């Protein structure tokens, strides 16, 4: 990708990109512009910064999920998968909700296999 193509795709000027690249001047990059550049390049913002992605501690396993997992002897991979589920912006709060979601996922496994 040329500098001109990147500038156009990221909606910034070539001069702006050049300043960022060379470190000349006092150019401060906004998060929005950084996101545009990363998106145009097909990388993450943390890739551009050369830093590890900081992730919320949302990956903690809720107590209700832990109890459901222990009771039903769920594999750790399934517990991690379930921990990432939200419905209308919230995680399930009860073991019954986790059971319903897990059951729905398990009962749809047949959709992933093909009849060849």
PDB file of C-alpha atoms in Angstrom:
ATOM      1  CA  UNK A   1       0.000   0.000   0.000  1.00  0.00           C
ATOM      2  CA  UNK A   2       1.386   3.393  -0.902  1.00  0.00           C
ATOM      3  CA  UNK A   3       1.456   6.363   1.448  1.00  0.00           C
ATOM      4  CA  UNK A   4      -1.148   8.053  -0.757  1.00  0.00           C
ATOM      5  CA  UNK A   5      -3.458   5.023  -0.572  1.00  0.00           C
ATOM      6  CA  UNK A   6      -3.039   4.757   3.185  1.00  0.00           C
ATOM      7  CA  UNK A   7      -3.708   8.461   3.692  1.00  0.00           C
ATOM      8  CA  UNK A   8      -6.863   8.250   1.596  1.00  0.00           C
ATOM      9  CA  UNK A   9      -8.116   5.089   3.312  1.00  0.00           C
ATOM     10  CA  UNK A  10      -7.335   6.399   6.818  1.00  0.00           C
ATOM     11  CA  UNK A  11      -8.727   9.859   5.973  1.00  0.00           C
ATOM     12  CA  UNK A  12      -5.555  11.732   6.953  1.00  0.00           C
ATOM     13  CA  UNK A  13      -2.992  13.685   4.946  1.00  0.00           C
ATOM     14  CA  UNK A  14       0.234  12.209   3.610  1.00  0.00           C
ATOM     15  CA  UNK A  15       2.147  14.879   5.540  1.00  0.00           C
ATOM     16  CA  UNK A  16       0.452  13.809   8.762  1.00  0.00           C
ATOM     17  CA  UNK A  17       1.391  10.169   8.155  1.00  0.00           C
ATOM     18  CA  UNK A  18       4.947  11.191   7.344  1.00  0.00           C
ATOM     19  CA  UNK A  19       5.247  13.154  10.601  1.00  0.00           C
ATOM     20  CA  UNK A  20       3.974  10.186  12.572  1.00  0.00           C
ATOM     21  CA  UNK A  21       6.300   7.785  10.799  1.00  0.00           C
ATOM     22  CA  UNK A  22       9.449   9.863  11.174  1.00  0.00           C
ATOM     23  CA  UNK A  23       8.663  11.241  14.604  1.00  0.00           C
ATOM     24  CA  UNK A  24       9.381  14.771  13.376  1.00  0.00           C
ATOM     25  CA  UNK A  25       7.566  17.613  15.065  1.00  0.00           C
ATOM     26  CA  UNK A  26       5.163  17.449  17.943  1.00  0.00           C
ATOM     27  CA  UNK A  27       2.420  15.482  16.223  1.00  0.00           C
ATOM     28  CA  UNK A  28       0.080  13.887  18.738  1.00  0.00           C
ATOM     29  CA  UNK A  29      -2.105  11.185  17.284  1.00  0.00           C
ATOM     30  CA  UNK A  30      -5.698  10.954  18.472  1.00  0.00           C
ATOM     31  CA  UNK A  31      -7.211   7.586  19.199  1.00  0.00           C
ATOM     32  CA  UNK A  32      -9.675   8.096  16.371  1.00  0.00           C
ATOM     33  CA  UNK A  33      -6.931   8.776  13.814  1.00  0.00           C
ATOM     34  CA  UNK A  34      -4.856   5.872  15.118  1.00  0.00           C
ATOM     35  CA  UNK A  35      -7.879   3.626  14.759  1.00  0.00           C
ATOM     36  CA  UNK A  36      -8.403   4.833  11.181  1.00  0.00           C
ATOM     37  CA  UNK A  37      -4.786   4.085  10.287  1.00  0.00           C
ATOM     38  CA  UNK A  38      -4.880   0.664  11.939  1.00  0.00           C
ATOM     39  CA  UNK A  39      -8.149  -0.161  10.210  1.00  0.00           C
ATOM     40  CA  UNK A  40      -6.755   0.905   6.831  1.00  0.00           C
ATOM     41  CA  UNK A  41      -3.722  -1.329   7.367  1.00  0.00           C
ATOM     42  CA  UNK A  42      -5.799  -4.242   8.638  1.00  0.00           C
ATOM     43  CA  UNK A  43      -4.024  -4.361  12.018  1.00  0.00           C
ATOM     44  CA  UNK A  44      -4.931  -3.513  15.604  1.00  0.00           C
ATOM     45  CA  UNK A  45      -4.047  -0.275  17.342  1.00  0.00           C
ATOM     46  CA  UNK A  46      -1.805  -2.218  19.714  1.00  0.00           C
ATOM     47  CA  UNK A  47       0.049  -3.607  16.682  1.00  0.00           C
ATOM     48  CA  UNK A  48       0.773  -0.049  15.553  1.00  0.00           C
ATOM     49  CA  UNK A  49       1.992   0.904  19.008  1.00  0.00           C
ATOM     50  CA  UNK A  50       4.077  -2.241  19.388  1.00  0.00           C
ATOM     51  CA  UNK A  51       2.378  -2.942  22.708  1.00  0.00           C
ATOM     52  CA  UNK A  52       0.385  -5.819  24.098  1.00  0.00           C
ATOM     53  CA  UNK A  53      -3.356  -5.363  24.058  1.00  0.00           C
ATOM     54  CA  UNK A  54      -4.715  -4.499  27.482  1.00  0.00           C
ATOM     55  CA  UNK A  55      -7.817  -6.551  28.078  1.00  0.00           C
ATOM     56  CA  UNK A  56     -10.531  -5.938  30.621  1.00  0.00           C
ATOM     57  CA  UNK A  57     -10.627  -8.364  33.481  1.00  0.00           C
ATOM     58  CA  UNK A  58     -14.082  -9.339  32.218  1.00  0.00           C
ATOM     59  CA  UNK A  59     -12.598 -12.763  31.577  1.00  0.00           C
ATOM     60  CA  UNK A  60     -13.043 -13.552  35.266  1.00  0.00           C
ATOM     61  CA  UNK A  61     -15.448 -16.428  35.712  1.00  0.00           C
ATOM     62  CA  UNK A  62     -18.680 -15.347  37.461  1.00  0.00           C
ATOM     63  CA  UNK A  63     -19.547 -17.350  40.595  1.00  0.00           C
ATOM     64  CA  UNK A  64     -22.773 -18.638  39.045  1.00  0.00           C
ATOM     65  CA  UNK A  65     -20.843 -19.973  36.040  1.00  0.00           C
ATOM     66  CA  UNK A  66     -18.184 -21.534  38.268  1.00  0.00           C
ATOM     67  CA  UNK A  67     -20.857 -23.360  40.235  1.00  0.00           C
ATOM     68  CA  UNK A  68     -22.617 -24.526  37.066  1.00  0.00           C
ATOM     69  CA  UNK A  69     -19.304 -25.693  35.576  1.00  0.00           C
ATOM     70  CA  UNK A  70     -18.315 -27.572  38.725  1.00  0.00           C
ATOM     71  CA  UNK A  71     -21.706 -29.241  39.104  1.00  0.00           C
ATOM     72  CA  UNK A  72     -21.780 -30.375  35.477  1.00  0.00           C
ATOM     73  CA  UNK A  73     -18.034 -31.033  35.107  1.00  0.00           C
ATOM     74  CA  UNK A  74     -17.652 -28.728  32.099  1.00  0.00           C
ATOM     75  CA  UNK A  75     -14.335 -28.702  30.243  1.00  0.00           C
ATOM     76  CA  UNK A  76     -12.258 -25.578  30.917  1.00  0.00           C
ATOM     77  CA  UNK A  77     -12.484 -24.579  27.240  1.00  0.00           C
ATOM     78  CA  UNK A  78     -16.289 -24.541  27.497  1.00  0.00           C
ATOM     79  CA  UNK A  79     -16.149 -22.473  30.691  1.00  0.00           C
ATOM     80  CA  UNK A  80     -13.893 -19.876  29.012  1.00  0.00           C
ATOM     81  CA  UNK A  81     -16.221 -19.774  26.014  1.00  0.00           C
ATOM     82  CA  UNK A  82     -19.263 -19.262  28.222  1.00  0.00           C
ATOM     83  CA  UNK A  83     -17.493 -16.567  30.260  1.00  0.00           C
ATOM     84  CA  UNK A  84     -17.361 -14.413  27.135  1.00  0.00           C
ATOM     85  CA  UNK A  85     -21.102 -14.547  26.514  1.00  0.00           C
ATOM     86  CA  UNK A  86     -23.297 -11.534  27.120  1.00  0.00           C
ATOM     87  CA  UNK A  87     -26.954 -11.046  26.355  1.00  0.00           C
ATOM     88  CA  UNK A  88     -28.195  -7.494  25.936  1.00  0.00           C
ATOM     89  CA  UNK A  89     -24.996  -6.188  27.501  1.00  0.00           C
ATOM     90  CA  UNK A  90     -25.024  -8.435  30.567  1.00  0.00           C
ATOM     91  CA  UNK A  91     -23.769 -11.834  31.531  1.00  0.00           C
ATOM     92  CA  UNK A  92     -26.211 -14.443  32.757  1.00  0.00           C
ATOM     93  CA  UNK A  93     -26.614 -14.220  36.530  1.00  0.00           C
ATOM     94  CA  UNK A  94     -27.898 -17.649  37.535  1.00  0.00           C
ATOM     95  CA  UNK A  95     -26.851 -21.260  37.111  1.00  0.00           C
ATOM     96  CA  UNK A  96     -30.180 -21.873  35.370  1.00  0.00           C
ATOM     97  CA  UNK A  97     -29.392 -19.262  32.712  1.00  0.00           C
ATOM     98  CA  UNK A  98     -25.928 -20.760  32.154  1.00  0.00           C
ATOM     99  CA  UNK A  99     -27.535 -24.203  31.846  1.00  0.00           C
ATOM    100  CA  UNK A 100     -30.018 -22.937  29.261  1.00  0.00           C
ATOM    101  CA  UNK A 101     -27.305 -21.245  27.184  1.00  0.00           C
ATOM    102  CA  UNK A 102     -24.954 -24.224  27.399  1.00  0.00           C
ATOM    103  CA  UNK A 103     -27.748 -26.589  26.444  1.00  0.00           C
ATOM    104  CA  UNK A 104     -28.651 -24.459  23.420  1.00  0.00           C
ATOM    105  CA  UNK A 105     -25.036 -24.393  22.271  1.00  0.00           C
ATOM    106  CA  UNK A 106     -24.553 -28.125  22.750  1.00  0.00           C
ATOM    107  CA  UNK A 107     -27.816 -28.984  20.999  1.00  0.00           C
ATOM    108  CA  UNK A 108     -26.749 -26.975  17.934  1.00  0.00           C
ATOM    109  CA  UNK A 109     -23.449 -28.840  17.426  1.00  0.00           C
ATOM    110  CA  UNK A 110     -24.968 -30.851  14.616  1.00  0.00           C
ATOM    111  CA  UNK A 111     -25.053 -27.653  12.533  1.00  0.00           C
ATOM    112  CA  UNK A 112     -21.258 -27.559  12.495  1.00  0.00           C
ATOM    113  CA  UNK A 113     -20.841 -31.014  10.981  1.00  0.00           C
ATOM    114  CA  UNK A 114     -21.329 -31.569   7.274  1.00  0.00           C
ATOM    115  CA  UNK A 115     -22.837 -34.537   5.542  1.00  0.00           C
ATOM    116  CA  UNK A 116     -20.306 -35.260   2.836  1.00  0.00           C
TER     117      UNK A 116
END
